[in-house]
Amino acid sequence: MKHNALVVANWKLNPIGFDEAKNLLTELKKKLKKVNSTTIVVTPPFLFISDFSKSLKGGEIKLGAQDVFYEEIGPFTGEISAGQLVGFGVSHVIVGHSERRALGETDEQVNKKIQAIIKRRMTPIVCIGEKNRDEQGTFFNDIEAQIKGLAKGLLAKDIVKVVIAYEPIWAIGTGKTATVEDVKEMQLFIVSTLTKLYDRKTAEKVTLLYGGSVKASIAKELYEQGGMSGFLVGGASLNANEFSGIVNATIS
Ligand code: 13P
């Protein structure tokens, strides 16, 4: 089942300063008009969310965050809650990115974050992906474990609100985009894993994205044949032409 397309810009720790961020957003807003069939989300660094929330109000582009903490309030130095994000109009939150997992984020924390995001009626975008691929396909076990971890305790009515982004770590920032065949195979695997945990109908309602060196030049083929409903874009989202090219690839 194909869902409405979703394309998410993960700016990570970019750009260098606020002026550059505002300029990039202005360019994106100019280029991305009248694309109502595709949902577009920009996730800037936390510091820019307050300003972006005003400049994106009522427009085509939605505001997202790159992470969140799972507690709502209290002695948690340096953290930001789902309640605080929703107060600034944030609609989507990335969790479990491999760059955060590398800093120690666990499946259990990812699961708690998902629940906190859903409670605040935002959409969690949960990243999964293997470090390396092996001939025997044992990496599918890691993917299955990540899916089980993120889904733990979530009822069918909750899992359908989750977006799962398949981001193989070997493809992130390396220029080595996964092939259409790899992406299609993983889409089928994720749906079959979710079917085992829930049922087929529920599994097919979960929106799936691909991320990892997505470029405008290959986005159409990946979108049309990879079976995913859109993209989570890192590097290419910092270039307005590239990013709008990727968004346009999802518009039929
Ligand atoms: P790149 O598009 O730079 O490979 O990054 C992908 C990513 O990590 C998005 O979350």
Short mmCIF file of C-alpha atoms and ligand atoms in Angstrom, two decimals:
data_model
loop_
_atom_site.label_atom_id
_atom_site.label_comp_id
_atom_site.label_asym_id
_atom_site.label_seq_id
_atom_site.Cartn_x
_atom_site.Cartn_y
_atom_site.Cartn_z
CA MET A 1 0.00 0.00 0.00
CA LYS A 2 1.46 3.34 -1.03
CA HIS A 3 0.91 6.16 1.46
CA ASN A 4 0.96 9.87 0.85
CA ALA A 5 4.56 10.75 0.19
CA LEU A 6 6.67 12.14 3.01
CA VAL A 7 10.06 13.79 2.55
CA VAL A 8 12.01 14.84 5.63
CA ALA A 9 15.07 17.10 5.73
CA ASN A 10 17.41 16.14 8.55
CA TRP A 11 19.74 19.11 8.81
CA LYS A 12 21.74 17.44 11.61
CA LEU A 13 24.30 19.92 13.06
CA ASN A 14 23.97 22.31 10.10
CA PRO A 15 24.25 25.00 8.93
CA ILE A 16 26.98 26.88 10.75
CA GLY A 17 24.79 29.73 12.05
CA PHE A 18 21.31 31.18 12.32
CA ASP A 19 21.60 33.52 9.30
CA GLU A 20 22.57 30.65 7.03
CA ALA A 21 19.71 28.58 8.41
CA LYS A 22 17.21 31.34 7.72
CA ASN A 23 18.53 31.79 4.18
CA LEU A 24 18.25 28.08 3.47
CA LEU A 25 14.70 27.99 4.78
CA THR A 26 13.74 31.01 2.64
CA GLU A 27 15.14 29.28 -0.45
CA LEU A 28 13.29 26.06 0.35
CA LYS A 29 10.03 27.93 0.86
CA LYS A 30 10.43 29.57 -2.56
CA LYS A 31 11.12 26.28 -4.30
CA LEU A 32 8.56 24.15 -2.53
CA LYS A 33 5.23 25.70 -3.31
CA LYS A 34 2.14 23.77 -4.39
CA VAL A 35 3.37 20.32 -3.50
CA ASN A 36 0.30 19.37 -1.48
CA SER A 37 0.45 15.71 -2.40
CA THR A 38 3.78 15.32 -0.58
CA THR A 39 4.29 16.19 3.08
CA ILE A 40 7.57 18.04 3.57
CA VAL A 41 9.23 18.32 6.97
CA VAL A 42 12.33 20.31 7.91
CA THR A 43 14.13 19.36 11.12
CA PRO A 44 16.63 22.09 12.03
CA PRO A 45 18.82 22.14 15.15
CA PHE A 46 16.71 22.79 18.29
CA LEU A 47 17.87 26.40 18.66
CA PHE A 48 16.21 27.43 15.39
CA ILE A 49 12.84 25.84 16.11
CA SER A 50 11.36 28.87 17.82
CA ASP A 51 12.03 31.19 14.87
CA PHE A 52 11.16 28.59 12.23
CA SER A 53 7.85 27.90 13.94
CA LYS A 54 6.81 31.49 13.14
CA SER A 55 8.09 31.54 9.59
CA LEU A 56 6.55 28.18 8.66
CA LYS A 57 3.15 28.85 10.19
CA GLY A 58 0.34 28.11 7.76
CA GLY A 59 2.79 27.21 4.97
CA GLU A 60 3.56 24.08 3.00
CA ILE A 61 6.56 22.95 5.03
CA LYS A 62 6.10 21.32 8.41
CA LEU A 63 8.43 21.68 11.34
CA GLY A 64 10.23 18.71 12.86
CA ALA A 65 12.83 18.02 15.55
CA GLN A 66 15.88 15.75 15.44
CA ASP A 67 15.38 14.21 18.88
CA VAL A 68 13.40 14.53 22.11
CA PHE A 69 13.65 13.38 25.70
CA TYR A 70 11.06 10.95 27.05
CA GLU A 71 10.32 12.70 30.35
CA GLU A 72 8.02 15.74 30.40
CA ILE A 73 9.60 17.82 33.16
CA GLY A 74 12.19 17.64 35.92
CA PRO A 75 15.89 17.37 36.70
CA PHE A 76 17.17 16.37 33.25
CA THR A 77 19.91 18.83 32.33
CA GLY A 78 20.17 19.60 28.64
CA GLU A 79 17.00 17.77 27.62
CA ILE A 80 13.93 18.94 25.67
CA SER A 81 10.47 17.43 26.12
CA ALA A 82 7.74 16.46 23.68
CA GLY A 83 5.42 18.95 25.38
CA GLN A 84 7.90 21.77 24.75
CA LEU A 85 8.26 20.81 21.08
CA VAL A 86 4.54 20.60 20.46
CA GLY A 87 4.22 24.09 21.98
CA PHE A 88 6.30 25.39 19.05
CA GLY A 89 4.20 23.68 16.42
CA VAL A 90 6.53 20.72 15.86
CA SER A 91 4.66 17.90 14.10
CA HIS A 92 7.36 15.25 13.50
CA VAL A 93 10.26 14.06 15.65
CA ILE A 94 13.17 11.86 14.54
CA VAL A 95 14.28 9.27 17.09
CA GLY A 96 16.80 6.47 17.10
CA HIS A 97 19.00 7.99 14.40
CA SER A 98 22.15 5.92 14.06
CA GLU A 99 24.21 9.00 14.94
CA ARG A 100 22.38 9.14 18.29
CA ARG A 101 22.47 5.37 18.78
CA ALA A 102 26.27 5.66 18.30
CA LEU A 103 26.27 8.08 21.25
CA GLY A 104 24.54 5.51 23.42
CA GLU A 105 20.80 5.70 22.69
CA THR A 106 19.25 2.27 23.33
CA ASP A 107 16.22 0.49 21.86
CA GLU A 108 14.52 0.98 25.22
CA GLN A 109 15.06 4.73 25.16
CA VAL A 110 13.88 4.89 21.55
CA ASN A 111 10.71 3.08 22.59
CA LYS A 112 10.09 5.51 25.48
CA LYS A 113 10.63 8.48 23.18
CA ILE A 114 8.13 7.10 20.66
CA GLN A 115 5.51 6.80 23.39
CA ALA A 116 6.19 10.37 24.61
CA ILE A 117 5.84 11.71 21.03
CA ILE A 118 2.59 9.85 20.35
CA LYS A 119 1.17 11.05 23.67
CA ARG A 120 1.69 14.62 22.41
CA ARG A 121 0.04 13.75 19.09
CA MET A 122 3.16 14.25 17.02
CA THR A 123 4.58 11.76 14.51
CA PRO A 124 7.68 9.79 15.49
CA ILE A 125 10.12 9.04 12.66
CA VAL A 126 12.09 6.08 13.93
CA CYS A 127 15.36 5.18 12.25
CA ILE A 128 16.56 1.62 11.88
CA GLY A 129 19.39 0.19 9.83
CA GLU A 130 22.31 -2.20 9.79
CA LYS A 131 25.97 -1.26 10.12
CA ASN A 132 27.14 -3.62 7.43
CA ARG A 133 25.70 -6.18 5.08
CA ASP A 134 26.90 -9.78 5.00
CA GLU A 135 26.37 -12.42 2.33
CA GLN A 136 24.39 -14.62 4.71
CA GLY A 137 21.90 -11.87 5.44
CA THR A 138 22.34 -11.97 9.21
CA PHE A 139 21.84 -8.20 9.23
CA PHE A 140 18.14 -8.92 8.86
CA ASN A 141 18.26 -10.19 12.46
CA ASP A 142 19.47 -6.77 13.63
CA ILE A 143 16.70 -5.06 11.71
CA GLU A 144 14.13 -7.42 13.20
CA ALA A 145 15.46 -6.75 16.71
CA GLN A 146 15.26 -3.00 16.13
CA ILE A 147 11.65 -3.28 14.92
CA LYS A 148 10.70 -5.42 17.92
CA GLY A 149 12.40 -2.91 20.21
CA LEU A 150 10.65 0.11 18.79
CA ALA A 151 7.24 -1.63 18.75
CA LYS A 152 7.46 -2.99 22.31
CA GLY A 153 4.25 -2.22 24.17
CA LEU A 154 2.75 -0.28 21.25
CA LEU A 155 -0.78 -1.29 20.31
CA ALA A 156 -1.87 -1.49 16.67
CA LYS A 157 -3.55 1.90 17.01
CA ASP A 158 -0.15 3.37 18.00
CA ILE A 159 2.18 1.60 15.59
CA VAL A 160 0.20 2.94 12.61
CA LYS A 161 1.15 6.46 13.77
CA VAL A 162 4.86 5.64 13.56
CA VAL A 163 7.02 6.34 10.52
CA ILE A 164 9.89 3.89 10.15
CA ALA A 165 12.92 5.17 8.26
CA TYR A 166 15.26 2.50 6.96
CA GLU A 167 18.70 4.10 7.00
CA PRO A 168 21.53 1.61 6.47
CA ILE A 169 24.51 3.06 8.30
CA TRP A 170 26.87 2.22 5.43
CA ALA A 171 24.81 4.46 3.16
CA ILE A 172 24.67 7.52 5.43
CA GLY A 173 26.90 10.33 4.25
CA THR A 174 29.00 7.98 2.13
CA GLY A 175 27.50 8.59 -1.31
CA LYS A 176 26.72 4.86 -1.47
CA THR A 177 22.95 4.86 -1.89
CA ALA A 178 21.24 1.50 -1.40
CA THR A 179 20.04 -0.06 -4.66
CA VAL A 180 16.38 -0.13 -5.61
CA GLU A 181 16.47 -3.92 -5.06
CA ASP A 182 17.94 -3.55 -1.55
CA VAL A 183 15.33 -0.96 -0.63
CA LYS A 184 12.45 -3.01 -2.02
CA GLU A 185 13.67 -6.14 -0.24
CA MET A 186 13.89 -4.23 3.05
CA GLN A 187 10.42 -2.75 2.59
CA LEU A 188 9.00 -6.27 2.22
CA PHE A 189 11.01 -7.46 5.23
CA ILE A 190 9.78 -4.62 7.46
CA VAL A 191 6.16 -5.24 6.45
CA SER A 192 6.52 -8.97 7.11
CA THR A 193 8.13 -8.35 10.52
CA LEU A 194 5.33 -5.95 11.47
CA THR A 195 2.78 -8.48 10.19
CA LYS A 196 4.18 -11.07 12.60
CA LEU A 197 3.93 -8.58 15.47
CA TYR A 198 0.47 -7.24 14.53
CA ASP A 199 -1.42 -8.23 11.39
CA ARG A 200 -1.05 -7.54 7.68
CA LYS A 201 -3.54 -4.67 7.56
CA THR A 202 -1.86 -2.88 10.44
CA ALA A 203 1.62 -3.52 9.01
CA GLU A 204 0.66 -1.99 5.68
CA LYS A 205 -0.55 1.17 7.36
CA VAL A 206 2.89 2.01 8.73
CA THR A 207 4.63 4.64 6.61
CA LEU A 208 8.14 3.61 5.53
CA LEU A 209 10.95 5.88 4.35
CA TYR A 210 14.41 5.30 2.94
CA GLY A 211 17.44 7.36 3.98
CA GLY A 212 21.12 7.21 3.12
CA SER A 213 22.82 9.30 0.40
CA VAL A 214 19.54 10.15 -1.32
CA LYS A 215 20.15 12.47 -4.27
CA ALA A 216 17.76 14.13 -6.68
CA SER A 217 19.21 12.19 -9.63
CA ILE A 218 18.16 8.79 -8.24
CA ALA A 219 15.14 9.77 -6.16
CA LYS A 220 12.50 9.05 -8.79
CA GLU A 221 13.64 5.51 -9.49
CA LEU A 222 14.02 4.81 -5.76
CA TYR A 223 10.61 6.24 -5.01
CA GLU A 224 8.79 4.46 -7.80
CA GLN A 225 10.45 1.06 -7.43
CA GLY A 226 11.74 0.91 -3.86
CA GLY A 227 8.33 0.50 -2.29
CA MET A 228 8.92 3.17 0.36
CA SER A 229 6.67 6.21 0.80
CA GLY A 230 9.41 8.81 0.75
CA PHE A 231 12.81 9.82 2.05
CA LEU A 232 14.78 10.98 5.05
CA VAL A 233 17.45 13.22 3.58
CA GLY A 234 20.67 14.41 5.20
CA GLY A 235 23.36 16.12 3.11
CA ALA A 236 21.18 16.81 0.06
CA SER A 237 18.63 18.62 2.25
CA LEU A 238 21.15 21.44 2.78
CA ASN A 239 20.93 22.36 -0.90
CA ALA A 240 17.58 23.84 -1.92
CA ASN A 241 17.84 22.64 -5.54
CA GLU A 242 18.76 19.08 -4.58
CA PHE A 243 16.12 18.86 -1.89
CA SER A 244 13.34 20.23 -4.07
CA GLY A 245 14.44 17.79 -6.78
CA ILE A 246 13.96 14.95 -4.31
CA VAL A 247 10.54 16.25 -3.27
CA ASN A 248 9.52 16.59 -6.93
CA ALA A 249 10.51 12.98 -7.57
CA THR A 250 7.68 11.93 -5.25
CA ILE A 251 5.06 13.89 -7.16
CA SER A 252 3.44 11.96 -9.97
P1 13P B 1 22.74 11.51 4.07
O1 13P B 1 21.55 11.83 3.19
O2 13P B 1 23.67 12.66 4.22
O3 13P B 1 23.38 10.22 3.71
O4 13P B 1 22.13 11.31 5.57
C1 13P B 1 21.05 10.48 5.74
C2 13P B 1 20.56 10.64 7.12
O5 13P B 1 21.22 10.28 8.07
C3 13P B 1 19.25 11.29 7.31
O6 13P B 1 18.78 11.11 8.59
#
